[in-house]
XYZ file of N, CA and C in Angstrom:
621
model
N 120.446 135.433 77.445
C 119.890 135.003 76.160
C 120.666 133.804 75.657
N 119.946 132.793 75.139
C 120.593 131.572 74.677
C 121.272 131.785 73.332
N 122.380 131.085 73.154
C 123.037 131.085 71.856
C 122.237 130.222 70.894
N 122.459 130.338 69.565
C 121.745 129.468 68.613
C 121.915 127.985 68.925
N 123.116 127.595 69.428
C 123.321 126.179 69.749
C 122.505 125.754 70.942
N 122.421 126.642 71.965
C 121.628 126.330 73.150
C 120.144 126.240 72.831
N 119.683 127.063 71.858
C 118.286 127.028 71.476
C 117.913 125.703 70.826
N 118.903 125.037 70.225
C 118.642 123.748 69.580
C 118.746 122.587 70.565
N 119.301 122.853 71.770
C 119.508 121.791 72.752
C 118.381 121.798 73.775
N 118.010 120.593 74.324
C 116.978 120.550 75.373
C 117.406 121.352 76.586
N 116.423 121.916 77.308
C 116.726 122.693 78.508
C 117.489 121.883 79.539
N 117.212 120.541 79.597
C 117.881 119.717 80.604
C 119.381 119.673 80.369
N 119.815 119.867 79.088
C 121.237 119.881 78.799
C 121.833 121.257 79.073
N 121.022 122.304 78.924
C 121.510 123.654 79.173
C 121.636 123.936 80.665
N 120.862 123.191 81.494
C 120.953 123.369 82.939
C 120.153 124.528 83.471
N 119.130 124.982 82.717
C 118.365 126.130 83.198
C 116.980 125.729 83.677
N 116.176 125.112 82.800
C 114.777 124.832 83.141
C 114.657 123.868 84.308
N 115.451 122.786 84.321
C 115.353 121.781 85.373
C 115.730 122.351 86.736
N 116.645 123.330 86.738
C 117.045 123.913 88.004
C 115.958 124.817 88.559
N 115.218 125.482 87.671
C 114.146 126.360 88.118
C 112.939 125.555 88.565
N 112.575 124.516 87.794
C 111.409 123.685 88.104
C 111.749 122.232 87.830
N 112.039 121.449 88.868
C 112.456 120.053 88.650
C 111.324 119.143 88.190
N 110.050 119.609 88.234
C 108.920 118.794 87.811
C 108.439 119.267 86.442
N 108.179 118.329 85.548
C 107.662 118.669 84.230
C 106.869 117.486 83.704
N 105.986 117.689 82.752
C 105.216 116.570 82.195
C 106.126 115.550 81.530
N 105.775 114.278 81.698
C 106.505 113.184 81.065
C 105.507 112.252 80.388
N 105.885 111.702 79.253
C 105.072 110.699 78.573
C 105.556 109.330 79.019
N 104.651 108.528 79.588
C 105.010 107.198 80.067
C 103.999 106.179 79.563
N 104.430 104.935 79.462
C 103.580 103.817 79.033
C 103.474 102.877 80.221
N 102.334 102.939 80.925
C 102.217 102.255 82.212
C 100.799 101.719 82.405
N 100.634 100.945 83.486
C 99.302 100.505 83.885
C 98.567 101.657 84.569
N 97.446 102.055 83.982
C 96.609 103.096 84.574
C 95.570 102.454 85.485
N 95.361 103.040 86.650
C 94.334 102.559 87.568
C 92.998 103.170 87.154
N 92.081 102.330 86.670
C 90.768 102.815 86.253
C 89.818 102.967 87.441
N 89.987 102.136 88.444
C 89.246 102.315 89.689
C 89.891 101.440 90.747
N 89.645 101.775 91.997
C 90.208 101.006 93.097
C 89.313 101.164 94.321
N 89.426 100.204 95.219
C 88.708 100.271 96.489
C 89.480 99.422 97.489
N 89.077 99.497 98.744
C 89.771 98.745 99.788
C 88.786 97.839 100.511
N 89.308 96.710 100.969
C 88.526 95.758 101.751
C 89.111 95.700 103.154
N 88.276 95.886 104.153
C 88.679 95.729 105.551
C 87.760 94.684 106.170
N 88.352 93.626 106.711
C 87.536 92.568 107.296
C 88.357 91.868 108.381
N 87.682 91.035 109.129
C 88.330 90.240 110.169
C 87.642 88.887 110.194
N 88.420 87.825 110.040
C 87.852 86.482 110.021
C 88.398 85.682 111.189
N 87.657 84.674 111.604
C 88.085 83.787 112.684
C 88.324 82.396 112.127
N 89.515 81.862 112.348
C 89.865 80.518 111.908
C 89.882 79.571 113.104
N 89.215 78.433 112.963
C 89.271 77.371 113.979
C 90.333 76.360 113.561
N 91.294 76.148 114.436
C 92.422 75.264 114.138
C 92.385 74.080 115.094
N 91.931 72.908 114.635
C 91.929 71.726 115.504
C 93.358 71.280 115.819
N 93.595 70.878 117.052
C 94.897 70.321 117.419
C 94.986 68.906 116.852
N 96.013 68.598 116.051
C 96.135 67.245 115.502
C 96.198 66.191 116.613
N 95.673 64.992 116.368
C 95.637 63.943 117.401
C 97.007 63.596 117.980
N 98.074 63.765 117.178
C 99.413 63.405 117.664
C 100.010 64.492 118.556
N 99.329 65.641 118.682
C 99.821 66.740 119.510
C 99.050 66.781 120.836
N 99.697 67.233 121.895
C 98.986 67.377 123.187
C 98.047 68.579 123.134
N 97.041 68.599 123.997
C 96.106 69.732 124.032
C 96.830 71.038 124.382
N 96.230 72.146 123.964
C 96.812 73.462 124.217
C 96.339 74.003 125.562
N 97.232 74.696 126.255
C 96.888 75.393 127.487
C 96.721 76.888 127.198
N 97.687 77.464 126.481
C 97.567 78.855 126.047
C 98.391 79.051 124.781
N 98.082 80.131 124.055
C 98.767 80.427 122.799
C 99.883 81.414 123.071
N 101.083 81.090 122.586
C 102.255 81.933 122.799
C 102.376 82.989 121.709
N 102.183 82.579 120.434
C 102.380 83.511 119.325
C 101.657 82.983 118.088
N 101.408 83.892 117.129
C 100.834 83.495 115.849
C 101.359 84.433 114.780
N 101.463 83.933 113.547
C 101.998 84.735 112.447
C 101.454 84.211 111.129
N 101.465 85.090 110.123
C 100.996 84.752 108.776
C 102.194 84.639 107.842
N 102.253 83.564 107.058
C 103.281 83.388 106.029
C 102.622 82.865 104.758
N 103.440 82.765 103.697
C 103.015 82.174 102.416
C 101.771 82.875 101.863
N 101.763 84.193 101.912
C 100.606 84.970 101.458
C 100.596 85.075 99.936
N 99.482 84.666 99.315
C 99.309 84.740 97.861
C 97.939 85.356 97.580
N 97.905 86.412 96.750
C 96.648 87.095 96.428
C 96.480 87.183 94.919
N 95.315 86.774 94.417
C 95.026 86.834 92.988
C 93.633 87.421 92.787
N 93.445 88.089 91.645
C 92.148 88.666 91.328
C 91.904 88.669 89.831
N 90.626 88.637 89.447
C 90.252 88.588 88.036
C 88.986 89.410 87.818
N 88.935 90.080 86.664
C 87.694 90.721 86.241
C 86.820 89.639 85.624
N 85.673 89.380 86.195
C 84.801 88.294 85.733
C 83.625 88.819 84.922
N 83.456 90.119 84.887
C 82.388 90.735 84.118
C 82.478 92.237 84.270
N 81.691 92.958 83.508
C 81.708 94.414 83.604
C 81.404 94.856 85.035
N 82.338 95.605 85.613
C 82.212 96.143 86.977
C 82.228 95.063 88.054
N 82.718 93.852 87.763
C 82.731 92.768 88.751
C 84.102 92.109 88.823
N 84.557 91.894 90.059
C 85.878 91.331 90.302
C 85.767 90.195 91.317
N 86.511 89.111 91.083
C 86.664 88.033 92.061
C 88.079 88.093 92.626
N 88.212 87.889 93.937
C 89.542 87.848 94.532
C 89.680 86.615 95.419
N 90.912 86.104 95.486
C 91.266 84.982 96.352
C 92.570 85.301 97.058
N 92.581 85.110 98.358
C 93.798 85.295 99.149
C 94.015 84.030 99.962
N 95.180 83.427 99.824
C 95.521 82.247 100.609
C 96.760 82.555 101.451
N 96.861 81.869 102.584
C 97.978 82.108 103.491
C 98.117 80.920 104.428
N 99.208 80.906 105.170
C 99.432 79.898 106.204
C 99.454 80.581 107.567
N 98.647 80.055 108.479
C 98.618 80.547 109.852
C 99.534 79.667 110.700
N 100.543 80.271 111.285
C 101.514 79.558 112.123
C 101.240 79.866 113.586
N 101.065 78.828 114.378
C 100.697 78.995 115.787
C 101.734 78.314 116.679
N 102.166 79.050 117.684
C 103.016 78.490 118.736
C 102.191 78.468 120.018
N 102.037 77.268 120.608
C 101.236 77.190 121.826
C 101.958 76.389 122.905
N 101.496 76.572 124.123
C 102.087 75.904 125.279
C 101.177 74.762 125.731
N 101.784 73.624 126.039
C 101.052 72.472 126.547
C 101.737 71.989 127.825
N 101.330 72.613 128.953
C 101.909 72.259 130.250
C 103.429 72.336 130.248
N 103.945 73.477 129.768
C 105.392 73.698 129.800
C 106.119 73.275 128.546
N 105.460 72.598 127.625
C 106.088 72.167 126.374
C 105.561 73.019 125.217
N 106.489 73.558 124.436
C 106.112 74.407 123.304
C 105.816 73.551 122.073
N 104.701 73.843 121.426
C 104.287 73.110 120.233
C 104.062 74.113 119.084
N 104.269 73.641 117.858
C 104.068 74.462 116.671
C 103.121 73.741 115.710
N 102.071 74.418 115.287
C 101.150 73.849 114.300
C 100.841 74.908 113.246
N 100.365 74.429 112.094
C 100.027 75.321 110.988
C 98.630 75.013 110.474
N 98.021 76.030 109.886
C 96.695 75.867 109.302
C 96.609 76.727 108.050
N 96.142 76.140 106.945
C 95.921 76.910 105.719
C 94.689 77.797 105.895
N 94.798 79.033 105.419
C 93.679 79.963 105.492
C 93.348 80.532 104.128
N 92.109 80.990 103.972
C 91.668 81.548 102.695
C 90.645 82.655 102.934
N 90.729 83.678 102.101
C 89.753 84.774 102.119
C 89.298 84.999 100.687
N 87.977 85.015 100.461
C 87.435 85.141 99.108
C 86.374 86.233 99.043
N 86.296 86.863 97.869
C 85.176 87.730 97.537
C 84.769 87.418 96.100
N 83.476 87.184 95.902
C 82.958 86.882 94.573
C 82.006 87.999 94.144
N 82.138 88.428 92.881
C 81.251 89.456 92.365
C 81.413 90.797 93.055
N 82.641 91.128 93.460
C 82.903 92.410 94.103
C 82.694 93.531 93.091
N 81.874 94.517 93.418
C 81.557 95.581 92.476
C 82.676 96.618 92.447
N 83.220 96.843 91.244
C 84.265 97.837 91.031
C 83.982 98.517 89.698
N 83.305 99.659 89.757
C 82.867 100.357 88.545
C 84.076 100.724 87.687
N 83.992 100.432 86.393
C 85.091 100.723 85.481
C 85.928 99.514 85.137
N 85.787 98.425 85.903
C 86.514 97.197 85.603
C 85.867 96.512 84.399
N 86.669 96.173 83.399
C 86.180 95.532 82.183
C 86.964 94.254 81.920
N 86.327 93.245 81.303
C 87.052 92.029 80.941
C 88.298 92.370 80.117
N 89.395 91.734 80.446
C 90.660 92.018 79.786
C 91.577 92.895 80.614
N 91.015 93.630 81.576
C 91.849 94.406 82.484
C 92.527 93.489 83.493
N 93.618 93.964 84.049
C 94.325 93.229 85.099
C 93.845 93.708 86.462
N 93.760 92.785 87.406
C 93.431 93.140 88.787
C 94.706 93.059 89.622
N 95.040 94.154 90.266
C 96.207 94.219 91.148
C 95.713 94.266 92.591
N 96.250 93.392 93.434
C 95.877 93.341 94.854
C 97.090 93.677 95.709
N 96.882 94.544 96.684
C 97.913 94.855 97.677
C 97.379 94.406 99.032
N 97.744 93.180 99.452
C 97.145 92.622 100.678
C 97.997 92.838 101.921
N 97.317 93.074 103.031
C 97.934 93.066 104.351
C 97.091 92.134 105.213
N 97.698 91.025 105.672
C 96.993 90.025 106.472
C 97.808 89.781 107.732
N 97.162 89.936 108.895
C 97.864 89.768 110.163
C 97.046 88.919 111.116
N 97.750 88.102 111.897
C 97.114 87.380 112.993
C 97.018 88.337 114.176
N 95.795 88.633 114.580
C 95.572 89.601 115.654
C 95.705 88.960 117.026
N 95.201 87.733 117.167
C 95.284 87.042 118.442
C 94.566 85.716 118.397
N 94.932 84.824 119.313
C 94.345 83.486 119.355
C 93.933 83.144 120.789
N 93.051 82.158 120.899
C 92.581 81.690 122.205
C 92.318 80.192 122.137
N 92.439 79.539 123.266
C 92.209 78.099 123.367
C 90.744 77.854 123.707
N 90.095 76.943 122.964
C 88.693 76.595 123.207
C 88.552 75.073 123.175
N 87.342 74.618 123.510
C 87.020 73.182 123.459
C 88.022 72.335 124.245
N 88.278 72.757 125.481
C 89.156 72.001 126.395
C 90.544 71.763 125.832
N 91.039 72.732 125.072
C 92.396 72.623 124.538
C 92.504 71.862 123.244
N 91.376 71.403 122.693
C 91.414 70.631 121.452
C 91.371 71.515 120.203
N 91.038 72.792 120.377
C 90.905 73.714 119.242
C 91.479 75.072 119.641
N 92.119 75.727 118.684
C 92.580 77.102 118.855
C 91.845 77.972 117.847
N 91.262 79.070 118.312
C 90.601 80.031 117.434
C 91.484 81.268 117.295
N 91.658 81.739 116.053
C 92.501 82.901 115.800
C 91.739 83.933 114.975
N 91.844 85.192 115.378
C 91.290 86.300 114.607
C 92.360 86.806 113.639
N 91.983 86.908 112.368
C 92.916 87.328 111.320
C 92.375 88.604 110.682
N 93.165 89.674 110.742
C 92.773 90.945 110.138
C 93.127 90.978 108.658
N 92.196 91.466 107.843
C 92.355 91.526 106.389
C 92.254 92.978 105.938
N 93.243 93.444 105.189
C 93.183 94.759 104.534
C 93.745 94.589 103.127
N 92.928 94.861 102.112
C 93.334 94.624 100.727
C 92.951 95.827 99.868
N 93.916 96.355 99.104
C 93.625 97.341 98.070
C 93.387 96.582 96.766
N 92.257 96.858 96.113
C 91.875 96.195 94.867
C 91.905 97.236 93.750
N 92.672 96.972 92.695
C 92.812 97.915 91.588
C 92.497 97.230 90.262
N 91.716 97.890 89.409
C 91.523 97.455 88.026
C 92.417 98.330 87.157
N 93.364 97.714 86.434
C 94.353 98.480 85.681
C 94.417 98.006 84.236
N 94.910 98.906 83.358
C 95.134 98.574 81.951
C 96.326 99.371 81.464
N 97.056 98.820 80.497
C 98.262 99.453 79.974
C 97.886 100.586 79.019
N 98.345 101.810 79.330
C 98.009 102.989 78.527
C 99.230 103.907 78.426
N 99.123 104.894 77.543
C 100.141 105.938 77.448
C 99.591 107.203 78.087
N 100.370 107.801 79.001
C 99.906 108.956 79.762
C 100.949 110.064 79.780
N 100.480 111.292 79.927
C 101.330 112.419 80.273
C 101.035 112.753 81.731
N 102.043 112.701 82.577
C 101.779 112.769 84.014
C 102.675 113.780 84.718
N 102.185 114.252 85.878
C 102.970 114.882 86.931
C 102.427 114.263 88.207
N 103.240 113.556 88.958
C 102.678 112.642 89.938
C 102.925 112.953 91.392
N 102.096 112.331 92.228
C 102.220 112.291 93.678
C 101.384 111.100 94.139
N 101.518 110.694 95.408
C 100.698 109.612 95.929
C 99.240 110.050 95.996
N 98.354 109.171 95.568
C 96.928 109.464 95.641
C 96.417 109.220 97.064
N 95.186 109.660 97.313
C 94.586 109.430 98.623
C 94.111 107.986 98.735
N 93.819 107.546 99.947
C 93.380 106.168 100.186
C 92.033 105.926 99.503
N 91.879 104.783 98.785
C 90.611 104.526 98.097
C 89.486 104.226 99.075
N 88.233 104.382 98.615
C 87.099 104.096 99.496
C 86.952 102.601 99.731
N 86.132 102.233 100.697
C 85.854 100.826 100.956
C 85.093 100.214 99.789
N 85.442 98.962 99.453
C 84.691 98.237 98.425
C 83.266 97.970 98.901
N 83.131 97.682 100.173
C 81.828 97.352 100.738
C 81.852 97.680 102.216
N 80.712 98.015 102.755
C 80.613 98.316 104.170
C 80.518 97.024 104.979
N 81.251 96.971 106.080
C 81.267 95.791 106.936
C 80.815 96.199 108.333
N 79.952 95.393 108.915
C 79.543 95.602 110.303
C 80.384 94.693 111.184
N 81.457 95.219 111.785
C 82.396 94.362 112.520
C 81.758 93.733 113.753
N 82.024 92.433 113.929
C 81.559 91.718 115.105
C 82.686 91.542 116.123
N 83.909 91.774 115.687
C 85.066 91.646 116.566
C 86.227 92.418 115.981
N 87.422 92.241 116.571
C 88.649 92.879 116.089
C 88.484 94.390 115.980
N 87.954 95.019 117.018
C 87.688 96.454 116.968
C 88.952 97.255 116.686
N 90.093 96.833 117.254
C 91.327 97.576 117.062
C 91.744 97.581 115.597
N 91.508 96.458 114.891
C 91.881 96.363 113.472
C 91.084 97.370 112.643
N 89.788 97.449 112.861
C 88.956 98.373 112.109
C 89.289 99.827 112.459
N 89.633 100.087 113.710
C 90.016 101.443 114.096
C 91.311 101.863 113.406
N 92.269 100.939 113.300
C 93.506 101.251 112.598
C 93.232 101.569 111.130
N 92.371 100.765 110.481
C 92.048 100.998 109.077
C 91.384 102.359 108.889
N 90.446 102.699 109.774
C 89.739 103.978 109.664
C 90.671 105.166 109.906
N 91.713 104.961 110.691
C 92.637 106.057 110.991
C 93.602 106.341 109.852
N 93.647 105.455 108.832
C 94.591 105.623 107.728
C 95.959 105.047 108.001
N 96.076 104.209 109.033
C 97.387 103.672 109.417
C 97.978 102.739 108.371
N 97.146 102.169 107.494
C 97.642 101.221 106.506
C 97.988 101.890 105.177
N 97.803 103.197 105.053
C 97.987 103.884 103.769
C 99.088 104.931 103.880
N 99.960 105.078 102.838
C 99.978 104.256 101.616
C 100.739 102.955 101.834
N 100.404 101.906 101.075
C 101.101 100.620 101.228
C 102.375 100.573 100.393
N 103.096 101.698 100.329
C 104.330 101.806 99.559
C 105.389 102.473 100.433
N 106.654 102.399 100.023
C 107.684 103.171 100.727
C 107.388 104.665 100.608
N 107.753 105.470 101.608
C 107.480 106.911 101.536
C 108.254 107.585 100.421
N 107.675 108.643 99.859
C 108.329 109.418 98.806
C 109.168 110.519 99.443
N 110.499 110.503 99.253
C 111.315 111.582 99.839
C 111.075 112.889 99.131
N 111.225 114.003 99.852
C 111.062 115.320 99.255
C 112.251 115.623 98.343
N 112.007 116.310 97.221
C 113.122 116.647 96.342
C 114.061 117.634 97.030
N 115.351 117.586 96.731
C 116.286 118.523 97.364
C 116.033 119.950 96.903
N 116.282 120.902 97.801
C 116.168 122.302 97.435
C 117.274 122.667 96.449
N 116.892 123.436 95.444
C 117.865 123.868 94.446
C 118.084 125.366 94.623
N 119.253 125.736 95.055
C 119.511 127.143 95.307
C 119.956 127.898 94.063
């Protein structure tokens, strides 16, 4: 039985309630996700070899850098997104290694996201990877397949009482009929990209 002083003190100070149940409701002031969806796509970029560079024989490596993603609510239930990046290509030209870059962009206009209202913030969690490249047009052009995976969230600042865990992966924003990059779409369908956060460690056992 608690003493009168203990009854006036929070359980966390008494050391009883928190030890029995480490989870309890908390009041927080945070961005609430009103709705979210995911975009899975694969685009092909044609990269002309600059005139001052020798023609390509084969592609050694490719990578994505300088990734910037922005989104805006443009109307009730409608979102626009823009993703820009730099495609870095290393290719071989008869034994000589060459490096070239190409700016890339991925856009969606009027993306339907029920619950999105003007004034809300759009949060994007993008994953963009160069899947592979090939030499075409007698070595004058390199074509690269770029995999796109983006979580789109409409959020607003609210006060909540919560008990939390990671949510499940959101549904697709739109259905895509893939023409290539089969491995990329298979990875997305398997859940390999979710969650796009560090893992949550399990709480320690309290004996």
